[in-house]
XYZ file of C-alpha atoms in Angstrom:
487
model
C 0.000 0.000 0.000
C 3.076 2.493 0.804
C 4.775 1.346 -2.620
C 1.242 2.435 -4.272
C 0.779 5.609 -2.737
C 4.250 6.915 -3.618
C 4.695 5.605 -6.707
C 1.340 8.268 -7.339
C 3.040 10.975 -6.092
C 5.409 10.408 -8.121
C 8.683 8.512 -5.938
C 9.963 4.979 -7.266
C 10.350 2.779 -4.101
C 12.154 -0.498 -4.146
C 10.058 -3.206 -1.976
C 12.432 -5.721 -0.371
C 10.001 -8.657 0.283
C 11.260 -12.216 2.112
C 8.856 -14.510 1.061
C 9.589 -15.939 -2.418
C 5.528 -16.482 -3.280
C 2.243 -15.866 -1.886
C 2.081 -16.524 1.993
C -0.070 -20.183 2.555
C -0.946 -18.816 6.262
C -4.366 -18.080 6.766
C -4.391 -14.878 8.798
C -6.734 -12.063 8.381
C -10.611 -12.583 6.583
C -11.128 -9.044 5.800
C -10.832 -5.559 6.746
C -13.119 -3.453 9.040
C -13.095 0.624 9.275
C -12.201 3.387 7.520
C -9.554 1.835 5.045
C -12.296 0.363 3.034
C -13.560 4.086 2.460
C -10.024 5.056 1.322
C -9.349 1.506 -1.021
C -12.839 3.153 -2.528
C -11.123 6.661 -3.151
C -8.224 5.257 -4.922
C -10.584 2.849 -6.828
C -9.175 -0.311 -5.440
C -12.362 -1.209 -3.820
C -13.697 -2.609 -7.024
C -10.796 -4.199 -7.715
C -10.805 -6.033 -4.477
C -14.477 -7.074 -4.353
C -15.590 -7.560 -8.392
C -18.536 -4.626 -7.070
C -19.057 -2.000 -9.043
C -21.315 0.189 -6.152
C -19.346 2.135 -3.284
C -18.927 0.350 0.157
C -22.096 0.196 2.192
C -22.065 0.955 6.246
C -22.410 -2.545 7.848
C -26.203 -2.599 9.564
C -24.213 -5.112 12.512
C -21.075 -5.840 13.864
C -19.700 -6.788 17.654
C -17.921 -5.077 20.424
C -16.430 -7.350 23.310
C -18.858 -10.127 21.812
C -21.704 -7.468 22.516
C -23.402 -7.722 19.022
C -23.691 -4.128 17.915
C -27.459 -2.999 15.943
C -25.874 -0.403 13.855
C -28.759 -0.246 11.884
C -30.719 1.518 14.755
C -27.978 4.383 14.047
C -28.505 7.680 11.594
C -25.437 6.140 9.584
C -23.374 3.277 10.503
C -19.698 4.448 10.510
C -18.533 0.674 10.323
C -17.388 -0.562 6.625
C -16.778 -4.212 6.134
C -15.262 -6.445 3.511
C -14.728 -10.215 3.468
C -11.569 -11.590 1.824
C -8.795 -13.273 2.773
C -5.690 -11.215 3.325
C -3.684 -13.067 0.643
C -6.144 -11.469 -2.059
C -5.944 -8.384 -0.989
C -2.092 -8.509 -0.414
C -2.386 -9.971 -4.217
C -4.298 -7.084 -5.254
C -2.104 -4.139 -4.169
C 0.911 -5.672 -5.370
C -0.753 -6.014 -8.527
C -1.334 -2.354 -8.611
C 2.346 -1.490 -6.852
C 3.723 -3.497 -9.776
C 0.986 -1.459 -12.585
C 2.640 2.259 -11.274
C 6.092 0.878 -12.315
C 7.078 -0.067 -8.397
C 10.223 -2.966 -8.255
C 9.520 -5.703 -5.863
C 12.358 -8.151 -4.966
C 11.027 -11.457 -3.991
C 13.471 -13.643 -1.340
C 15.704 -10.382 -0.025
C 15.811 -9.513 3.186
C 16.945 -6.531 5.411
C 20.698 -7.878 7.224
C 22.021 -4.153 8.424
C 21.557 -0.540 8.390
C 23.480 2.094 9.109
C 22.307 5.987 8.939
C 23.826 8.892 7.535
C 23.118 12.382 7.441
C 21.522 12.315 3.652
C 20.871 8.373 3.430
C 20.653 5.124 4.787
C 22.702 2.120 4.095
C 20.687 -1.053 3.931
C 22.785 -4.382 4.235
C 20.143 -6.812 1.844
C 20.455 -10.976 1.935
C 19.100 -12.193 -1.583
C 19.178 -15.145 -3.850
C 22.613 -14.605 -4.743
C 24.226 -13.250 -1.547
C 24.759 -10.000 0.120
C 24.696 -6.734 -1.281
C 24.154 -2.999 0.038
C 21.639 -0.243 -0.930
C 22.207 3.532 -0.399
C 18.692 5.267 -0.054
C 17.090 8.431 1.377
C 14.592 6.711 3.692
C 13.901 3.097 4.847
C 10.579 1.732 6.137
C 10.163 -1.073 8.028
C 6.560 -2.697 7.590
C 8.211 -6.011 8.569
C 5.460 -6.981 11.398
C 5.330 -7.344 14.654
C 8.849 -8.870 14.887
C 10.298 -6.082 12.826
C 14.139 -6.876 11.998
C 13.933 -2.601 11.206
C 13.019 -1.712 14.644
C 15.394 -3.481 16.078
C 17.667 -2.618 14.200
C 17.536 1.136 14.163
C 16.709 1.040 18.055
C 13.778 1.446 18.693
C 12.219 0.443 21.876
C 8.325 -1.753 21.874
C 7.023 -1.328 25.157
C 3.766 -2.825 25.819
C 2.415 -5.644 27.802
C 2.745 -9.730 27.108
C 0.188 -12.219 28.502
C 0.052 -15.936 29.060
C -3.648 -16.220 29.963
C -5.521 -17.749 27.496
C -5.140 -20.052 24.467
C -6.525 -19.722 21.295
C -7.425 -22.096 18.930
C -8.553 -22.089 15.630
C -9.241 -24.223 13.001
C -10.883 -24.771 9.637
C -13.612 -27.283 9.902
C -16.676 -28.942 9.084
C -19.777 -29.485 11.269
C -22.967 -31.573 10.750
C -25.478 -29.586 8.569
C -28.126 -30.267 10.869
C -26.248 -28.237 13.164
C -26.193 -24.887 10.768
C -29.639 -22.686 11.445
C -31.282 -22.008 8.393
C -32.519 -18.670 9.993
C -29.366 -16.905 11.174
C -26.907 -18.864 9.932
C -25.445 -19.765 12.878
C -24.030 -22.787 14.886
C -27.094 -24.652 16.618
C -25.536 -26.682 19.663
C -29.013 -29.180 20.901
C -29.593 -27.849 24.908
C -28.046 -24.254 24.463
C -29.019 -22.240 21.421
C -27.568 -20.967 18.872
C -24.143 -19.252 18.196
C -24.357 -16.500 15.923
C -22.338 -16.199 13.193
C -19.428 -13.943 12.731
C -19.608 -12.489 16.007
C -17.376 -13.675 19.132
C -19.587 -15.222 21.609
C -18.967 -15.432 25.269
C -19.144 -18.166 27.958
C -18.130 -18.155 31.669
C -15.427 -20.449 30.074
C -14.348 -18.701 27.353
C -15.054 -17.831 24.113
C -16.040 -18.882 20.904
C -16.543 -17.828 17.357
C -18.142 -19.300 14.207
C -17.710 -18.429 10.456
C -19.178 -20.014 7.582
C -18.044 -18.036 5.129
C -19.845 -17.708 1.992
C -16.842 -19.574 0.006
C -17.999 -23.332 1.870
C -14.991 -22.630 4.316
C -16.031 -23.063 8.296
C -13.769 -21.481 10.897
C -13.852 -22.216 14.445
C -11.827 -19.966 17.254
C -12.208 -20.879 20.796
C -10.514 -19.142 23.722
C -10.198 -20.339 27.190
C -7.596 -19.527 30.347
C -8.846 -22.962 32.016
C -7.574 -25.630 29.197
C -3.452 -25.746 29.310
C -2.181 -26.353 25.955
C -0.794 -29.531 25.614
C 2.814 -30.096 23.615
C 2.698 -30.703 19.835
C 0.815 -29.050 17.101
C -2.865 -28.672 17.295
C -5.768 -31.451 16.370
C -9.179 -31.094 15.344
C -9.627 -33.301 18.168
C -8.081 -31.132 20.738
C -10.158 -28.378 18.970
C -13.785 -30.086 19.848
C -12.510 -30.681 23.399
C -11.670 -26.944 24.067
C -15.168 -26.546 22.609
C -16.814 -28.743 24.693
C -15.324 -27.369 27.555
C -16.068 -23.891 27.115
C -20.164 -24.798 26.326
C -19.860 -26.758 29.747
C -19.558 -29.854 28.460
C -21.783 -30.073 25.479
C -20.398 -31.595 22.604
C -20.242 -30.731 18.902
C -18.869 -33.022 16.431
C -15.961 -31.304 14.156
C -15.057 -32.994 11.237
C -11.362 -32.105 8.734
C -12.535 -29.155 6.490
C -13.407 -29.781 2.773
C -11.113 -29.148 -0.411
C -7.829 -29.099 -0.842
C -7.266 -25.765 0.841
C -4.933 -24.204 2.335
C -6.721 -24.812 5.541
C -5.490 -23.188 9.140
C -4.899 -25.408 11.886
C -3.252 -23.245 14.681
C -2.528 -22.476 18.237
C -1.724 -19.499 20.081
C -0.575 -19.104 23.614
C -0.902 -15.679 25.181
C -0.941 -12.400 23.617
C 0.992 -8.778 23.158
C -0.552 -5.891 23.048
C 2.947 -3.098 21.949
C 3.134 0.389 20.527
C 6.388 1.613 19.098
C 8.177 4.371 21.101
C 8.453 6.226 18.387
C 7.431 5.819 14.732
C 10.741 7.548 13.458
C 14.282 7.557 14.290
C 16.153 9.811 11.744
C 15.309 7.872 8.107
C 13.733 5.020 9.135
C 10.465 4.879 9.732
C 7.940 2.374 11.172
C 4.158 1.303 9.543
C 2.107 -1.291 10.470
C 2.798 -4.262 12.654
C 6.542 -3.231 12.852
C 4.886 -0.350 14.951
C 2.117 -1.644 17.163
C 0.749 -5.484 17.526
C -2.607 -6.013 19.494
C -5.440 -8.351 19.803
C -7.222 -9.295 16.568
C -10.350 -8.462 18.625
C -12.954 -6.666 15.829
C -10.352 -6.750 13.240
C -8.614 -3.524 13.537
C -5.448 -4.436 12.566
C -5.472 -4.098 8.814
C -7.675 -0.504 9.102
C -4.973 0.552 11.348
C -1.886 -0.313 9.323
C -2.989 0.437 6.074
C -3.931 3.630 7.472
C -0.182 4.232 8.670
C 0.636 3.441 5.035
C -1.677 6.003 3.469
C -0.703 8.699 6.138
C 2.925 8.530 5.816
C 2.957 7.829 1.766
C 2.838 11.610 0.251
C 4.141 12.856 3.411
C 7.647 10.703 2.242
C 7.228 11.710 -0.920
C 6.738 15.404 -0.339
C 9.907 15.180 1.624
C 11.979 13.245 -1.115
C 10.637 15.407 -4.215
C 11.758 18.572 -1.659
C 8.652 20.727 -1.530
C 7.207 19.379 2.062
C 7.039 22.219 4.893
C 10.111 20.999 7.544
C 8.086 19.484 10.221
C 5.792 17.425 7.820
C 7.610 14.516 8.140
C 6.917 14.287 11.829
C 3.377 14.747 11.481
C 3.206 11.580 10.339
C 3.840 9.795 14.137
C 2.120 12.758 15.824
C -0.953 11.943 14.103
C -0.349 7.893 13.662
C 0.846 6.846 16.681
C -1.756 8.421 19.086
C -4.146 6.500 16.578
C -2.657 3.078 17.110
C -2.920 3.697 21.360
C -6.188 4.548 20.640
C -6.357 0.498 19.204
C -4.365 -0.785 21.379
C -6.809 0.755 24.320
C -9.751 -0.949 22.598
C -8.702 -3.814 22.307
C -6.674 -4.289 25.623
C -10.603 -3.325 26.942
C -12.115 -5.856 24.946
C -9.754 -8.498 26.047
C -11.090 -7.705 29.976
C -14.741 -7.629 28.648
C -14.613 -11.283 27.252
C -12.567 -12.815 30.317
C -14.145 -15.423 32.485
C -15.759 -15.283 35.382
C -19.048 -13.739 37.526
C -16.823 -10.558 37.978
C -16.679 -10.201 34.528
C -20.190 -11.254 33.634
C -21.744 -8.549 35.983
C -19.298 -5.692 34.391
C -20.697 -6.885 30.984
C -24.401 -6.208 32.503
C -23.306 -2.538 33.631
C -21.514 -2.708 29.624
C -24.563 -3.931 27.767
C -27.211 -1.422 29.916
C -25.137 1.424 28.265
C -25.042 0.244 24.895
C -28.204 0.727 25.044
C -27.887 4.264 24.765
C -27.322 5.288 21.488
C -24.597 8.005 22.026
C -23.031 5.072 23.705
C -23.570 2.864 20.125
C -22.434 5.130 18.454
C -19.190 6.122 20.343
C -17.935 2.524 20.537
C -19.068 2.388 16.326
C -16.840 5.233 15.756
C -13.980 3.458 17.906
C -13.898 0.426 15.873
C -14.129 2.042 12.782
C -11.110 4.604 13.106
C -13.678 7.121 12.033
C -13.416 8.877 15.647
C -9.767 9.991 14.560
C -9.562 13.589 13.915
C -6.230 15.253 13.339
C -5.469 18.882 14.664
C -5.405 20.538 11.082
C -7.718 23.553 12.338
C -11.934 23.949 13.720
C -13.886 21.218 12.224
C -14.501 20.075 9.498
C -11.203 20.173 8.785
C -8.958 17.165 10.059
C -11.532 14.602 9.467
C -12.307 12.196 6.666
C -13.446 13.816 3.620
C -16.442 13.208 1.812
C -16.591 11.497 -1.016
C -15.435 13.179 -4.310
C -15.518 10.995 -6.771
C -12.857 9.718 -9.187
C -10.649 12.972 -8.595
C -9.255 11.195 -5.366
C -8.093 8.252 -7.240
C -4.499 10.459 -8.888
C -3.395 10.404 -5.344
C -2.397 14.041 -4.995
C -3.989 17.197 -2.968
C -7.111 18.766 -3.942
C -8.579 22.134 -3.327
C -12.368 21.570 -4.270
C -13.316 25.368 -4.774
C -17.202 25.591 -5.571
C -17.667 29.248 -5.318
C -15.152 29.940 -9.120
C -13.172 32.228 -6.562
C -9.679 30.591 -5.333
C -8.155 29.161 -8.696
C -5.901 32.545 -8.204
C -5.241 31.881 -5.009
C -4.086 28.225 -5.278
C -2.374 28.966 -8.336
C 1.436 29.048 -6.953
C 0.848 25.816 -5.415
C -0.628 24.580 -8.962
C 2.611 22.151 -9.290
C 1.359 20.114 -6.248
C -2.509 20.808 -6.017
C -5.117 20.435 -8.365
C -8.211 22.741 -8.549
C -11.578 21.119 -9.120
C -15.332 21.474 -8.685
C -17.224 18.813 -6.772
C -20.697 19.438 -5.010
C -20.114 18.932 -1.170
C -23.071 18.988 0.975
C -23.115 22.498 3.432
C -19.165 23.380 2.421
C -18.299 25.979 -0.690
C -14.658 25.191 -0.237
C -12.330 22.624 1.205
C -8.847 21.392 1.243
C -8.381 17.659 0.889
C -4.780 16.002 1.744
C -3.744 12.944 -0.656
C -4.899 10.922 2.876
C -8.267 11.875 2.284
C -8.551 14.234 5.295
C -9.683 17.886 5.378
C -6.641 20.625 5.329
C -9.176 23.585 5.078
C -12.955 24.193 4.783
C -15.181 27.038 4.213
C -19.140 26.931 4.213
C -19.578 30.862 2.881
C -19.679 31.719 -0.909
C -16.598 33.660 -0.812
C -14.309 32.013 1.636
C -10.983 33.689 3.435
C -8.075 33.175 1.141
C -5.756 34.182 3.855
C -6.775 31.057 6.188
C -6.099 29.184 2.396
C -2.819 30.327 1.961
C -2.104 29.469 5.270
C -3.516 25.847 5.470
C -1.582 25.761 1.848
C 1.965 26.654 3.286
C 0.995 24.271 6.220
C 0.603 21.597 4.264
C 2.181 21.659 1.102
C 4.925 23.583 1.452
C 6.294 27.273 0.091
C 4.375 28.958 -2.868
C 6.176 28.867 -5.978
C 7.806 31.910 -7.129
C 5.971 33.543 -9.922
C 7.788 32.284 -13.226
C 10.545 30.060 -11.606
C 9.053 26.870 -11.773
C 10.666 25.837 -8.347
C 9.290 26.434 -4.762
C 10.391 29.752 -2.788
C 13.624 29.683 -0.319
């Protein structure tokens, strides 16, 4: 995603990727939040899903296994999509390889050493060592990230060895599926919905048929020690019955030829980078914060990061960014991923065992009843409470939707009153001027990130506050007939 959005604004980066060929591991089913709104703007929703209509607001989705009725809100701010993370990692390479980006299969990062102008990367590849000088390095090498160690950077956070998750494609009797709500009907206690985490005073357990034939079962529990070797099927249905209290459910292998996951987990980090930047290297992703998978914020979050950072890099590299626009990019990222990394850490308490627990849930559920309450935690999981400090609202949240123009990747002053062509004009080598109804604004200032630099709602809006948000964001005006930014 990083390679994408700088390779629009118009920097070549070099991807240095390990794996030789797609990844077999089963890990994330699709993304939840905000990102999906942004994969829209740059027109890689389509490409992901085959759909030809914008992203719709999910009408339900869960909280701490509280199942959330979003459709009882004025507008849902919770997008989903469900793929498997290999298609959509398939899909932006694709489009990283379309812009012209060069991706190196089977090298990985050995050293680096900083400069004052560059870094020196030490690379391991097919056919031995070799040494890159470049301006910047990013890490977005997960949660084990051989960059942040590297350049130093501490990951302070918490580790826990309470519970054990394990998961598992399977099948299950089809007497067993409801016809109604699709979920998992277990004879003497009811059914468990589907897609949604579902809680027991044992643990806790989720169910997804997915629409593909594929059935995944998770269950979590602190009172079933893992045994040694890998994980069964068998072992799977156990942990099962234990956490229903001893009702059992009869897994079978799954179907096809797959690849099909079969893992378990002990424990859990939740870890937020110190800082997202030391010098030039920075940090996106996993390399910068690791959590629960609770709600699936993890792919919102770091695809986010990518976004973010991607034309503030690029800005930097082509020499027109303001000085301190680098370093916007971990004052406005990192409080963003502690904001997840909260969340989550609180959804991990909510879904714990025990009557303590189940009578804070009680207290929990009476206030999601409220629907301030619905909506505040719906904003939380969808990233779409983030606001950056760009000025009085609207600006620094997510901008509307404006159509194909947001798909070139580069700054946009939507000016609806005919007035402030003149005034954008020095910065005409960076932003384009265009004309795009917006409901209750005349004017606004979009950042490649898709959030709001500058807005006006009168028909002949300050061009002072323009210029300023301008020079804020996008560096010096260029000198009249110089073709190059002011000193």
């Amino acid at each position: 995603m990083l390679a994408c959005e700088l390779a629009l604004a118009g920097v070549q980066p070099l991807v240095l990727e390990q794996r030789t060929g797609p990844s077999l591991e089963q890990r994330a089913n699709g993304m939840v939040g905000q990102v999906i709104r942004m994969l829209d703007r740059r027109g890689l929703y389509e490409r992901l899903t085959g759909s030809s209509r914008p992203p719709t607001p999910a009408q339900q989705f869960m909280f701490a296994a509280f199942p959330l009725p979003l459709h009882e809100l004025p507008e849902s701010p919770v997008y989903l999509v469900m793929v498997p993370q290999r298609k959509i990692e398939e899909m932006l390479a694709a489009r990283a390889v379309e812009l012209g980006v060069t991706i190196r299969s089977g090298h990985r990062l050995t050293g680096l050493a900083q400069k004052d102008d560059r870094v020196l990367v030490d690379v391991d590849g097919p056919d031995g060592g070799y040494r890159i000088e470049t301006r910047y390095l990013v890490g977005a090498d997960g949660g084990k990230s051989i960059t942040r160690k590297l350049a130093g950077i501490e990951f302070p956070g918490i580790t826990t060895d309470r519970t054990v998750g394990r998961t598992a494609h399977v099948t299950v009797p089809a007497e067993l599926r409801d016809p109604v709500t699709g979920g998992l009907r277990v004879p003497g206690y009811g059914v468990i919905p589907p897609f949604l985490h579902h809680r027991t005073e044992l643990g806790l357990i989720a169910y997804a048929p997915f629409p593909d034939g594929r059935t995944l079962i998770s269950v979590n529990t602190s009172s079933l020690p893992a045994p040694d070797g890998d994980l069964t099927i068998a072992e799977l249905q156990q942990a099962l019955k234990h956490v229903l209290g001893g009702i059992e459910i009869p897994l079978g292998p799954p179907d096809g030829d797959g690849p099909h996951l079969l893992r378990r987990l002990s424990g859990g980090n939740t870890r937020l980078a110190e800082r997202y930047r030391d010098g030039r290297v920075l940090l996106v992703g996993d390399a910068a914060h690791v959590h629960s998978a609770m709600g699936g914020p993890g792919l919102n979050l770091g695809l986010q990061d990518a976004v973010n950072l991607g034309w503030k890099l690029a800005a930097t590299v082509r020499g027109w960014a303001p000085d301190a626009l680098l370093d916007t990019y971990e004052s406005e990222r990192r409080p963003a991923g502690a904001r997840v990394t909260m969340h989550t850490l609180a959804q991990h308490a909510l879904t714990g065992p025990g009557p303590e627990v189940t009578a804070l849930r009680t207290l929990f559920g009476e206030l999601l009843q409220k629907p301030d309450v619905l909506q505040h935690i719906a904003s939380l999981i969808a990233g779409s409470d983030i606001r950056y400090d760009v000025g009085t609202p609207p600006a620094g949240g997510f901008a509307p939707d404006l159509g194909p123009v947001t798909r070139s990747g580069r700054p946009l002053l939507v000016d609806n009153t005919g007035t402030l062509a003149e005034v954008a004009a020095p910065w005409r080598d960076r932003v384009d001027v265009v004309a795009v109804p917006v409901d209750g604004l005349s004017a606004l200032l979009v950042r490649p990130d898709n959030y709001v630099a500058w807005a006006s709602d009168v028909a002949a809006p300050d061009a002072g506050s323009l210029r300023t948000a301008l020079t804020r964001w996008f560096g010096a005006p260029e000198v009249s007939g110089s073709g190059s930014p002011a000193a």
